[in-house]
PDB file of C-alpha atoms in Angstrom:
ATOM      1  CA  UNK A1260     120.573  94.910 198.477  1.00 97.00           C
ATOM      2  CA  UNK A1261     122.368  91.425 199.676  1.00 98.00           C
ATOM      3  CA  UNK A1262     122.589  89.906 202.683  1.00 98.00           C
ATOM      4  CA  UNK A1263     124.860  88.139 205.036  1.00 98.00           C
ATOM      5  CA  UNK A1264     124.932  85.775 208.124  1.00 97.00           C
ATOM      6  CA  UNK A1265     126.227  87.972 211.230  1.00 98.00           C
ATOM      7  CA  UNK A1266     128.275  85.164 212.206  1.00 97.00           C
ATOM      8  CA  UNK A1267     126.753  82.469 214.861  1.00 96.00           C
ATOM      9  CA  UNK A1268     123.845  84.275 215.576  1.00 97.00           C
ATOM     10  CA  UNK A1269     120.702  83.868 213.461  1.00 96.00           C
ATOM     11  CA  UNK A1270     120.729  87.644 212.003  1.00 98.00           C
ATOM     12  CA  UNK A1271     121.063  88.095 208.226  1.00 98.00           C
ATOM     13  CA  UNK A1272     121.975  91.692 207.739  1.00 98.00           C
ATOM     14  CA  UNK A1273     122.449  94.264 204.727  1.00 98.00           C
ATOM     15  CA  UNK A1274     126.092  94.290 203.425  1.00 98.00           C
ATOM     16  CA  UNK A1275     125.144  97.528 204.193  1.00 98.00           C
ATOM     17  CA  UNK A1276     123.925  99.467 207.481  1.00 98.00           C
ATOM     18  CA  UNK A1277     123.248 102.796 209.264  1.00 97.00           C
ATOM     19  CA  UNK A1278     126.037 104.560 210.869  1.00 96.00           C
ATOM     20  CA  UNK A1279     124.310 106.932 213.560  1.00 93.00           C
ATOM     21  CA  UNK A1280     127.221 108.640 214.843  1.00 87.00           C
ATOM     22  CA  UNK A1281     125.919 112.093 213.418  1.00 89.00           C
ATOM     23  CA  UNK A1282     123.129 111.797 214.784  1.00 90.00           C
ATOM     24  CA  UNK A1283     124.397 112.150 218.041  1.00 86.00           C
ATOM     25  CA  UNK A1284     126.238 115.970 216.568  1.00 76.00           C
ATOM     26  CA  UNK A1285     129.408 115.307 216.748  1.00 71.00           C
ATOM     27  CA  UNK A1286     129.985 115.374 212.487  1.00 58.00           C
ATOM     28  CA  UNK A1287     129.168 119.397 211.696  1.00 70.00           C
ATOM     29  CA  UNK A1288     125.474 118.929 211.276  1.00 83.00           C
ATOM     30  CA  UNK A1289     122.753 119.177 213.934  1.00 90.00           C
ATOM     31  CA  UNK A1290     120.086 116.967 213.420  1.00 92.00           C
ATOM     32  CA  UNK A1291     115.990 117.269 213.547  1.00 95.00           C
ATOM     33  CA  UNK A1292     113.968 114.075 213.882  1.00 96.00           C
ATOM     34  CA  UNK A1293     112.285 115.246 210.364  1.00 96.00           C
ATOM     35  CA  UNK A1294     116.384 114.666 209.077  1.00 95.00           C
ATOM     36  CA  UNK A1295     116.161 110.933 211.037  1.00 96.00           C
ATOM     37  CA  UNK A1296     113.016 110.070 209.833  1.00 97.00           C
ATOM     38  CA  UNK A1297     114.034 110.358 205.959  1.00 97.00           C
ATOM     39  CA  UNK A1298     117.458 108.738 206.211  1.00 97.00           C
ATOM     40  CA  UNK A1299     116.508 105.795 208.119  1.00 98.00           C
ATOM     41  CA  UNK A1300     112.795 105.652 205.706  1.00 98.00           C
ATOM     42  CA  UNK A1301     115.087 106.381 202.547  1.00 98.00           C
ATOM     43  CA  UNK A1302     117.489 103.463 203.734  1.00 98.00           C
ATOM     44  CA  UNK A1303     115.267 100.751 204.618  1.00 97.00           C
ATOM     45  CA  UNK A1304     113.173 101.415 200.940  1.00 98.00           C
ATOM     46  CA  UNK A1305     116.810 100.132 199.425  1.00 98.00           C
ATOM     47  CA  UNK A1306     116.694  97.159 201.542  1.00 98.00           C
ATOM     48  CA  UNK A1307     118.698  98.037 204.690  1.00 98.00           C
ATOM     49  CA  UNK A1308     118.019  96.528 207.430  1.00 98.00           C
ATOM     50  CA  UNK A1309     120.838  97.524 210.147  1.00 98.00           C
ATOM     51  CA  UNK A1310     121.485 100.029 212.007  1.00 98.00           C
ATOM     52  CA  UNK A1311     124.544 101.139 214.566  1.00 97.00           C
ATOM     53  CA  UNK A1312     124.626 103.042 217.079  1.00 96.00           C
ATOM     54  CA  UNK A1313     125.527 103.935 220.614  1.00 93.00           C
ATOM     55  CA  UNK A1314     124.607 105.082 223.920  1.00 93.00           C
ATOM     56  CA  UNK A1315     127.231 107.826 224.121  1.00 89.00           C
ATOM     57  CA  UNK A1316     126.417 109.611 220.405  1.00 86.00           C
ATOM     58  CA  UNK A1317     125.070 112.844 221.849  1.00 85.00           C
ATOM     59  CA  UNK A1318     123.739 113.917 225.288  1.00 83.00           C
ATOM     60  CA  UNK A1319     121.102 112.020 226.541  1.00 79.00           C
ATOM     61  CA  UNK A1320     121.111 109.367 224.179  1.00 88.00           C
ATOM     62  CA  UNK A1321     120.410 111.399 221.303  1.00 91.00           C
ATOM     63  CA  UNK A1322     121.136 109.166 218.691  1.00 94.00           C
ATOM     64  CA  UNK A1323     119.001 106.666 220.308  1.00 96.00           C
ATOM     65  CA  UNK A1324     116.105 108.846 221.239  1.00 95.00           C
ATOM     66  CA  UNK A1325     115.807 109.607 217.028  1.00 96.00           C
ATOM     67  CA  UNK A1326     115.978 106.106 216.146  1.00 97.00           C
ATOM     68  CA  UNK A1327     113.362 105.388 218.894  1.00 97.00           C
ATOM     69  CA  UNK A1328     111.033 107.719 217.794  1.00 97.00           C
ATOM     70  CA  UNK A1329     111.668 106.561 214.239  1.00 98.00           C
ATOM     71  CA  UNK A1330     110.685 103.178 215.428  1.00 97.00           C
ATOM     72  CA  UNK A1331     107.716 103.875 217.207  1.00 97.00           C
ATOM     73  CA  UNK A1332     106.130 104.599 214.197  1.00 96.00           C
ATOM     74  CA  UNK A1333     107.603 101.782 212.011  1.00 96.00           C
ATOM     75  CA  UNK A1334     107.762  98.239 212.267  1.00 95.00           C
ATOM     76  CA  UNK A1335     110.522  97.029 215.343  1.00 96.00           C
ATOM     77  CA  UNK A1336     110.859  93.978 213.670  1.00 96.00           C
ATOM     78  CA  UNK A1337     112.104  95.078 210.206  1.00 97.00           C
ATOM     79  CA  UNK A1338     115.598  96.342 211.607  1.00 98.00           C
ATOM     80  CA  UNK A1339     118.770  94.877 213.598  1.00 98.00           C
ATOM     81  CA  UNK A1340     119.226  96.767 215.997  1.00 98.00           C
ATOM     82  CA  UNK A1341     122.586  97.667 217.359  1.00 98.00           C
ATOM     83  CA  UNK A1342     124.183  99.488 220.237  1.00 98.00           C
ATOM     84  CA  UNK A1343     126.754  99.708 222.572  1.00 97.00           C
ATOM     85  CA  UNK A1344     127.667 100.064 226.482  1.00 97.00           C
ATOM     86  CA  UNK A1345     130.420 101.419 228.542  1.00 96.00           C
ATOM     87  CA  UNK A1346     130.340 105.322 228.659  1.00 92.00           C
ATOM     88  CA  UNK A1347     128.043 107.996 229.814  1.00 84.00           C
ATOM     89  CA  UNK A1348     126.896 111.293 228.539  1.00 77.00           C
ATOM     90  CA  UNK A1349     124.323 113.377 229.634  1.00 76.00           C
ATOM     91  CA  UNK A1350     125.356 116.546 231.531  1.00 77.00           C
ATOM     92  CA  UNK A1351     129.108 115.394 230.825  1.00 76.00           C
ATOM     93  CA  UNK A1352     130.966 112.693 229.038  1.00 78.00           C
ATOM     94  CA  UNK A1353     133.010 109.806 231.140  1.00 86.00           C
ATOM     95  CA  UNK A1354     133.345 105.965 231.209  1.00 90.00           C
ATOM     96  CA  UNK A1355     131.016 104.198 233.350  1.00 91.00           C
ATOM     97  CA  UNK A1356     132.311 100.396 233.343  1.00 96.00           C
ATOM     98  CA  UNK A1357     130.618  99.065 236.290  1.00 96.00           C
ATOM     99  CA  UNK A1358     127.734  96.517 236.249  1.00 97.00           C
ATOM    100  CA  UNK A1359     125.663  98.634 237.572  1.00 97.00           C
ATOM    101  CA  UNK A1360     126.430 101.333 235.758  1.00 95.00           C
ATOM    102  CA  UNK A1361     126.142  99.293 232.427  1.00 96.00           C
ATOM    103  CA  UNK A1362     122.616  97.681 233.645  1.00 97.00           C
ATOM    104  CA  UNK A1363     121.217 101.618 234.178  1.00 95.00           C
ATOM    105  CA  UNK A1364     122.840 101.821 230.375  1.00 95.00           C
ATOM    106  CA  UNK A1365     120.927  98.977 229.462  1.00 97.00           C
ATOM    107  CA  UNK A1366     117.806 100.343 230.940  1.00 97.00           C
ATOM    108  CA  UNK A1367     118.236 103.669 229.303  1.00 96.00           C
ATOM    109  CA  UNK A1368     118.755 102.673 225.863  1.00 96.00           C
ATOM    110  CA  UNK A1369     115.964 100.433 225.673  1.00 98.00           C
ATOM    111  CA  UNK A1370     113.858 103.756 227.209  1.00 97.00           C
ATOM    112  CA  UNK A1371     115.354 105.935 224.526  1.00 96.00           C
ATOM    113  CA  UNK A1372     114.803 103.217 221.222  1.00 97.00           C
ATOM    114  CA  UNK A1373     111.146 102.240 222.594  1.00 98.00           C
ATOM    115  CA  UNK A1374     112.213  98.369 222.520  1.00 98.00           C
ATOM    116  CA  UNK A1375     112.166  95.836 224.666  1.00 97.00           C
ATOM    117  CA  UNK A1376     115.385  94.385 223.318  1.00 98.00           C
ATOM    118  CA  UNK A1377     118.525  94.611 221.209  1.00 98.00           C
ATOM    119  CA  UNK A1378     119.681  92.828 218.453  1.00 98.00           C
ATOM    120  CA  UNK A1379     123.679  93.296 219.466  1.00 98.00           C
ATOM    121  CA  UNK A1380     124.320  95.031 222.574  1.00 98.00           C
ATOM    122  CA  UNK A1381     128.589  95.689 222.189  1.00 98.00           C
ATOM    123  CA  UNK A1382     131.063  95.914 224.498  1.00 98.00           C
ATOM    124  CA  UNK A1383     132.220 100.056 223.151  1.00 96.00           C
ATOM    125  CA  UNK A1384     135.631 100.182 223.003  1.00 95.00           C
ATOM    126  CA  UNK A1385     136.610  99.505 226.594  1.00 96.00           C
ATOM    127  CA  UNK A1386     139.760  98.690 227.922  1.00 97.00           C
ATOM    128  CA  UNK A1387     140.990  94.984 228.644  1.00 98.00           C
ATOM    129  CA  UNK A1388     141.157  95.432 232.307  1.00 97.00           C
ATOM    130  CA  UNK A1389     137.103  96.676 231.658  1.00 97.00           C
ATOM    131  CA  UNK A1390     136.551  93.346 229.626  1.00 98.00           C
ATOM    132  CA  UNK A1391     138.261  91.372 231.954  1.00 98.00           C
ATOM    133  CA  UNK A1392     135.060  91.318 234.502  1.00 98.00           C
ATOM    134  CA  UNK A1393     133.490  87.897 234.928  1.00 97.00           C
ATOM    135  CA  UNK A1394     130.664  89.554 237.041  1.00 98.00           C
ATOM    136  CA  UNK A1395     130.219  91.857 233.961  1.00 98.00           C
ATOM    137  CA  UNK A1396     129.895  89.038 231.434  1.00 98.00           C
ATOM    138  CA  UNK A1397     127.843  87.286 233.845  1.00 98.00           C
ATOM    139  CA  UNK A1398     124.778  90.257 234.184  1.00 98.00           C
ATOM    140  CA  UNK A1399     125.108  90.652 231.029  1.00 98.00           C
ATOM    141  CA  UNK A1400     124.003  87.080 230.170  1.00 98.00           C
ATOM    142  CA  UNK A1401     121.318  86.987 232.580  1.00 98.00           C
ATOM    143  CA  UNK A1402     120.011  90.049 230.674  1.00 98.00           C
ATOM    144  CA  UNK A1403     120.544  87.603 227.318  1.00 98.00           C
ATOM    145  CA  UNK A1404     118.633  84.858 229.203  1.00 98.00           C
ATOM    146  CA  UNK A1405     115.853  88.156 230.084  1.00 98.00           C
ATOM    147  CA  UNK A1406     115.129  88.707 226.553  1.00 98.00           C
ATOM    148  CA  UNK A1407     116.386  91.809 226.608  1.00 98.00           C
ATOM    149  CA  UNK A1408     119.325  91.378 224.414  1.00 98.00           C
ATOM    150  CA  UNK A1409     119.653  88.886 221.549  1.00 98.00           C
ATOM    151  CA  UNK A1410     123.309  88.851 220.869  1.00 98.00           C
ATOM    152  CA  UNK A1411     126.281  90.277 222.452  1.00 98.00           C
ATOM    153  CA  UNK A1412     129.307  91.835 220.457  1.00 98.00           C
ATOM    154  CA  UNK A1413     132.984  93.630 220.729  1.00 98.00           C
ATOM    155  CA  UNK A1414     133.712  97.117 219.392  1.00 98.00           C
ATOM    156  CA  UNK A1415     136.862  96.996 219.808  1.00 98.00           C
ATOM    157  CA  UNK A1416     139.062 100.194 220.308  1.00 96.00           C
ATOM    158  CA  UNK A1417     142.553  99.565 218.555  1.00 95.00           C
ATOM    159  CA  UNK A1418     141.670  97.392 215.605  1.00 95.00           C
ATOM    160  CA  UNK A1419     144.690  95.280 216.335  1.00 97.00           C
ATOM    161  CA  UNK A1420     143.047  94.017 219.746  1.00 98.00           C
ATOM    162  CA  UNK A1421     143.399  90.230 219.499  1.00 98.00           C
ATOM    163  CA  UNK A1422     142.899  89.744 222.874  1.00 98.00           C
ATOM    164  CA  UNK A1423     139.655  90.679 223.124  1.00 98.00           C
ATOM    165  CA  UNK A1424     138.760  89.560 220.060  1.00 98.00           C
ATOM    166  CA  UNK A1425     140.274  86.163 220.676  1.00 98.00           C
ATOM    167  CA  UNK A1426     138.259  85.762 223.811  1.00 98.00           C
ATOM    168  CA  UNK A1427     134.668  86.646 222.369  1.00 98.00           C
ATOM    169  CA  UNK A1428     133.935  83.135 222.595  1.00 98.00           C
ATOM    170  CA  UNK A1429     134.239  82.763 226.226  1.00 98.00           C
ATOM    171  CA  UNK A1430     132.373  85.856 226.507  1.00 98.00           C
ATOM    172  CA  UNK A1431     129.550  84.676 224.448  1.00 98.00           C
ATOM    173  CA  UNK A1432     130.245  87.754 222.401  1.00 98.00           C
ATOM    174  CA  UNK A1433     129.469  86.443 218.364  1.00 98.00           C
ATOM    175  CA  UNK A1434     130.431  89.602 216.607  1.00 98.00           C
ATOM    176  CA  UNK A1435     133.005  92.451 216.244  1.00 98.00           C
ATOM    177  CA  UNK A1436     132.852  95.745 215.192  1.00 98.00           C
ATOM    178  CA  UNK A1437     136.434  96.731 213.933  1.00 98.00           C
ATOM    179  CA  UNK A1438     137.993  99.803 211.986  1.00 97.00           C
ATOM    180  CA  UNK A1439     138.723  98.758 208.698  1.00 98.00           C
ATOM    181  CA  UNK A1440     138.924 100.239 205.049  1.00 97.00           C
ATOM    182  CA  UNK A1441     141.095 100.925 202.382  1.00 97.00           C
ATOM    183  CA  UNK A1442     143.425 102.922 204.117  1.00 94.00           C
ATOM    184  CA  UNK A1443     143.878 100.649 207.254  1.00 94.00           C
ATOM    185  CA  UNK A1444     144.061  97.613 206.574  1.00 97.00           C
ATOM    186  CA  UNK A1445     145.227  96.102 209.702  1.00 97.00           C
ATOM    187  CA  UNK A1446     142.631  93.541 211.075  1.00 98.00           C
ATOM    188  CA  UNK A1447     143.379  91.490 208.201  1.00 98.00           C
ATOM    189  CA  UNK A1448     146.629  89.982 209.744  1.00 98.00           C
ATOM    190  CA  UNK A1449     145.573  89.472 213.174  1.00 98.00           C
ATOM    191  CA  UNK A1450     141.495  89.924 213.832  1.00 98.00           C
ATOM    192  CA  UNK A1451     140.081  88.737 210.794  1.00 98.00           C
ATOM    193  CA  UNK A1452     141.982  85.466 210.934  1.00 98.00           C
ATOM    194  CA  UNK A1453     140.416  84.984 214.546  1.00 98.00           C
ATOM    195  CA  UNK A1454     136.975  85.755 213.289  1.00 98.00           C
ATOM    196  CA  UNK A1455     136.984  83.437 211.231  1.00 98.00           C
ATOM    197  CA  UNK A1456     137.943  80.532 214.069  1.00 98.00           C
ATOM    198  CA  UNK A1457     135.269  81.708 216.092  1.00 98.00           C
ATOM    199  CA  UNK A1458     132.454  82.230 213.055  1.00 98.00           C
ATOM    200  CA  UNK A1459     132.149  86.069 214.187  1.00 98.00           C
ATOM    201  CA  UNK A1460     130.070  88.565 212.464  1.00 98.00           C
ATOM    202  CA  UNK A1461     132.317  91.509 211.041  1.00 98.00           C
ATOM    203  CA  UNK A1462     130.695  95.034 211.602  1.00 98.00           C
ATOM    204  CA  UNK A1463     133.299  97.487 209.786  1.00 98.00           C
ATOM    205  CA  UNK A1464     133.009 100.792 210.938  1.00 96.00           C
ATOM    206  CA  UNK A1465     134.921 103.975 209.482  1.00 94.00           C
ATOM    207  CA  UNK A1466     134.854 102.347 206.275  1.00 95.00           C
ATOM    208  CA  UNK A1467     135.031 105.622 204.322  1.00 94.00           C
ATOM    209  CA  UNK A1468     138.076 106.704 206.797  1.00 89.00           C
ATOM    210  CA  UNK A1469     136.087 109.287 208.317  1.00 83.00           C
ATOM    211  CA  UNK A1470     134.972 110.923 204.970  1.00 80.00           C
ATOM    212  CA  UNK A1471     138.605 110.653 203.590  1.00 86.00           C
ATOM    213  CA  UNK A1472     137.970 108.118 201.061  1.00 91.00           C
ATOM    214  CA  UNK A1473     134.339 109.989 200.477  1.00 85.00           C
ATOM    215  CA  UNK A1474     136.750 111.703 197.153  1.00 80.00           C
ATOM    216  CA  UNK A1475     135.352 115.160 198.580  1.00 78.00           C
ATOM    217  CA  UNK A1476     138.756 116.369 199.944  1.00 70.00           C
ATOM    218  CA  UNK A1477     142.088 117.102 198.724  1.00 74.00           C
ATOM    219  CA  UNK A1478     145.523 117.590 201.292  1.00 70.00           C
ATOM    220  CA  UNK A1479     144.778 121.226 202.901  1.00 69.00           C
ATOM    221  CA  UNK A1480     141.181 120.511 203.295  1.00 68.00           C
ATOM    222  CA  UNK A1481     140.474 121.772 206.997  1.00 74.00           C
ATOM    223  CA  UNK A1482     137.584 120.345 209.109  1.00 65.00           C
ATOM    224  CA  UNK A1483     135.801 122.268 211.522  1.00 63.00           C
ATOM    225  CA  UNK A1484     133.604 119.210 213.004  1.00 59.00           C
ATOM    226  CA  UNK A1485     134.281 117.466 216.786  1.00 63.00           C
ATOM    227  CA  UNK A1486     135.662 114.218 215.469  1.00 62.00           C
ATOM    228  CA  UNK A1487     138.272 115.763 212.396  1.00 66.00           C
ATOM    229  CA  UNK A1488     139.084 119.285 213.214  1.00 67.00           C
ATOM    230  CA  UNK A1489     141.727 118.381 215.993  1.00 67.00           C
ATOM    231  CA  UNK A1490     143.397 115.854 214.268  1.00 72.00           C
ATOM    232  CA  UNK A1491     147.566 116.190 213.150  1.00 73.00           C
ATOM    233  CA  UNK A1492     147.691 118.632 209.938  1.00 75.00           C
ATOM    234  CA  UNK A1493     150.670 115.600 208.084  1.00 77.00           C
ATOM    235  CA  UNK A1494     148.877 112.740 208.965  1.00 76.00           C
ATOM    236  CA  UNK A1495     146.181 114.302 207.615  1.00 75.00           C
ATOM    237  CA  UNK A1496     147.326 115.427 204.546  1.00 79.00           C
ATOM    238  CA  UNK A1497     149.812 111.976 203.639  1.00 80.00           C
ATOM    239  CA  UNK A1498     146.284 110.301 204.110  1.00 81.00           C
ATOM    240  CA  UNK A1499     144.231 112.681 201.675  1.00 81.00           C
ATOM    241  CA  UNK A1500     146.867 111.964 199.245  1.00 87.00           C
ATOM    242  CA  UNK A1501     146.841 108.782 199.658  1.00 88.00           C
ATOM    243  CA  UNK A1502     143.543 108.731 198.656  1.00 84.00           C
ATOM    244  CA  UNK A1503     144.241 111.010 195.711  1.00 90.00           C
ATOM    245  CA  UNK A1504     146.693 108.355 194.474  1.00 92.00           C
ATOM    246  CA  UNK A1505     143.766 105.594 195.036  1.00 92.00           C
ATOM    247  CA  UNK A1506     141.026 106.977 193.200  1.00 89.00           C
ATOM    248  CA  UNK A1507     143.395 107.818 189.990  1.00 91.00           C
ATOM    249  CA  UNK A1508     145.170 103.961 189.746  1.00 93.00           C
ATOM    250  CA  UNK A1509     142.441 101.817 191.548  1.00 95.00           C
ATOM    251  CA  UNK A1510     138.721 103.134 191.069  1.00 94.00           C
ATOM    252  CA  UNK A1511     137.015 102.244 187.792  1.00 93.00           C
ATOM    253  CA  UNK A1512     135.855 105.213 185.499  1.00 92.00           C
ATOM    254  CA  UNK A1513     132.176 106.014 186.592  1.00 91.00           C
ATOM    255  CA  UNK A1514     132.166 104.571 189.960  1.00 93.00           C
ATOM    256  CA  UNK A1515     131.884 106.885 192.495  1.00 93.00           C
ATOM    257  CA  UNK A1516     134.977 106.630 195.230  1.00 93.00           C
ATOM    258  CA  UNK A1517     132.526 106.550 198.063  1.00 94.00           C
ATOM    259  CA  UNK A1518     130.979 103.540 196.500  1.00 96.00           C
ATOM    260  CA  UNK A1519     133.941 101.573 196.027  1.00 97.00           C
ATOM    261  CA  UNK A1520     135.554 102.151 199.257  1.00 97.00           C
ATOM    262  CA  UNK A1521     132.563 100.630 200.789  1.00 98.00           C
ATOM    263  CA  UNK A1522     132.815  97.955 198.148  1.00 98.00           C
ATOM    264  CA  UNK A1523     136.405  97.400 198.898  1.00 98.00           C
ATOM    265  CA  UNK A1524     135.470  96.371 202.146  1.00 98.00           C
ATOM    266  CA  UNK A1525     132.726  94.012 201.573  1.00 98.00           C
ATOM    267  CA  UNK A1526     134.811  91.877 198.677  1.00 97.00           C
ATOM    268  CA  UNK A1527     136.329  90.786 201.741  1.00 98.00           C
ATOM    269  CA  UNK A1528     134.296  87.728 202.650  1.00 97.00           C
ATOM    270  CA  UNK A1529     134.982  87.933 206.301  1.00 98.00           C
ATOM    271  CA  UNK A1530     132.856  91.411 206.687  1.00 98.00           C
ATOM    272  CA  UNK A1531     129.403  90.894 207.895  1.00 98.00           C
ATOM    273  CA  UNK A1532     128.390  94.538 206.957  1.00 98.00           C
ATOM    274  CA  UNK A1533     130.195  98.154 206.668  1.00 98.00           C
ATOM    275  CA  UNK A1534     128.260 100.947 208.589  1.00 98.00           C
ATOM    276  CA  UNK A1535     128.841 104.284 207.212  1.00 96.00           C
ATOM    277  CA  UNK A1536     127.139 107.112 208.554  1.00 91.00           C
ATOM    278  CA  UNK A1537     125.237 109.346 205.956  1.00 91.00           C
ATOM    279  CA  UNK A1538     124.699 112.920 206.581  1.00 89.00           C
ATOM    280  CA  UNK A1539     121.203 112.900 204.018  1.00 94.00           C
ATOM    281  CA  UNK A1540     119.066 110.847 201.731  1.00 96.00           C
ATOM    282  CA  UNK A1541     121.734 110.976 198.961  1.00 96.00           C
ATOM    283  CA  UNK A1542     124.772 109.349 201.040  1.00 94.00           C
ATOM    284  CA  UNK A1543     122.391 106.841 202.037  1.00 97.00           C
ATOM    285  CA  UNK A1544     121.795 105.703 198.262  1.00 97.00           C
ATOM    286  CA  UNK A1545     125.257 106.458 197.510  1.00 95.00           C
ATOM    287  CA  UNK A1546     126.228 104.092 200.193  1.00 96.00           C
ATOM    288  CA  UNK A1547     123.454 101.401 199.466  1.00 97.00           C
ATOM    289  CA  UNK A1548     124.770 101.282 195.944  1.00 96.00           C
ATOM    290  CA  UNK A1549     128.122  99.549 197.101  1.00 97.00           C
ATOM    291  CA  UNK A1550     125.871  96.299 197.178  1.00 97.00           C
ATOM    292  CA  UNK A1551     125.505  96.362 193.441  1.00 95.00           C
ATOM    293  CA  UNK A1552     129.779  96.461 192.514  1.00 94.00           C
ATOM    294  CA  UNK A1553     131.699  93.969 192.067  1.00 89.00           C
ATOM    295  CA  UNK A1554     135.293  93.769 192.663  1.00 85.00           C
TER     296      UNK A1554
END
């Protein structure tokens, strides 16, 4: 495995983390804490040390609660721990932007990971009137100042959001968490360039383009999961082929595609870390392979 700074803070992190997303249900696959408990064992054996995820993947802070258990039987101190704030899900799902709201977030996340603090505690893909709340910012430092959270961060929404990004400075934020891989390309003209002023850490999530550039699927592939199965049937397809066309002109012969999308990502020097999510053991080595090719 390599490592790399996460920006200004004082993290090093794996080129390559833990997506938790399907953790939370949401991917086709309900999970057991058995199914937890060998991903995140079988990942941090290759060397990785970070893990994503978020107070809204699954009622009740499911995601959270399995990486909590996980946790309490492991050593706290091995992993970077990230999460995020600005929605709610228990009995239903909504946004809950207020300061008190996000405090009782807070509160509950550290409940459900059995910690006393977060590594990178991210703004989730809120709106820009939501960021723009000094009293927000402010709480949120006090809970900095508390101990209870060691860095702040951005994930933003539209991964063309300068202004927020631009303004993570003056936040105190020191990291973003952006949508990028082969297929979309676009914080390379606009975000990237401002990470780089600021000396942000890069989190790149959907670097596999939600399974698309996994090479399992061909155009006409239908998806019955929460996050895929309602999205348009062209777009869809134009994209599959797309990658069709990629793995045939741009992946070397005995490279998996998985593997090199996630390696695609990380020749750019500007990304911190991709964060794939891994439905078993074998995506998890698949993924921590990336770390090895060279581009």
């Amino acid at each position: 495995m390599k490592y790399r700074r996460l920006g200004k803070t004082d993290l090093n992190v794996s080129v390559v983390g833990v997506g938790t997303w399907q953790f939370g249900g949401d991917w086709g696959k309900d999970y057991t804490q058995q199914d937890a408990d060998a991903i995140l064992s079988r990942a941090q054996e290759l060397g990785i040390n970070l893990i994503d995820t978020a107070e809204c993947y699954g009622p009740h802070h499911m995601s959270e609660n399995f990486i909590g258990d996980y946790l309490s039987r492991h050593r706290r101190e091995d992993w970077v721990l990230a999460t995020k704030f600005g929605h709610h899900w228990h009995d239903h799902w909504e946004n809950a932007w207020s300061v008190d709201q996000i405090r009782t977030q807070l509160e509950e996340s550290l409940r459900a990971l059995r910690t006393d603090y977060v590594d990178l505690y991210q703004f989730h893909s809120g709106s820009d009137e939501a960021f723009n709340n000094d009293e927000l910012w402010t709480m949120l430092d006090k809970q900095v100042q508390a101990g209870k959270i060691r860095n702040l961060g951005i994930s933003i929404g539209s991964n063309d959001n300068l202004y927020q990004t631009d303004r993570a400075t003056e936040v105190n934020a020191k990291a973003i968490q952006v949508v990028y891989n082969r297929i979309d390309q676009v914080p390379e003209e606009r975000v990237f360039p401002s990470c780089e002023r600021q000396d942000l850490g890069v989190l790149a999530r959907v670097p596999l383009a939600s399974g698309f550039l996994s090479g399992k699927y061909k155009p006409g592939a239908v998806f019955e999961d929460n996050v895929r199965k309602g999205r348009d049937r062209e777009d869809v397809d134009a994209k599959l082929k797309q990658v069709q066309e990629i793995a045939a002109n741009e992946v070397p012969e005995g490279v998996g595609m998985a593997e090199w999308a996630l390696a695609w990502c990380l020749k750019n020097p500007v990304v911190s870390c991709v964060i794939p999510g891994c439905k078993t053991v074998e995506q998890v080595e698949s993924n921590a392979r990336a770390a090895e090719i060279e581009l």
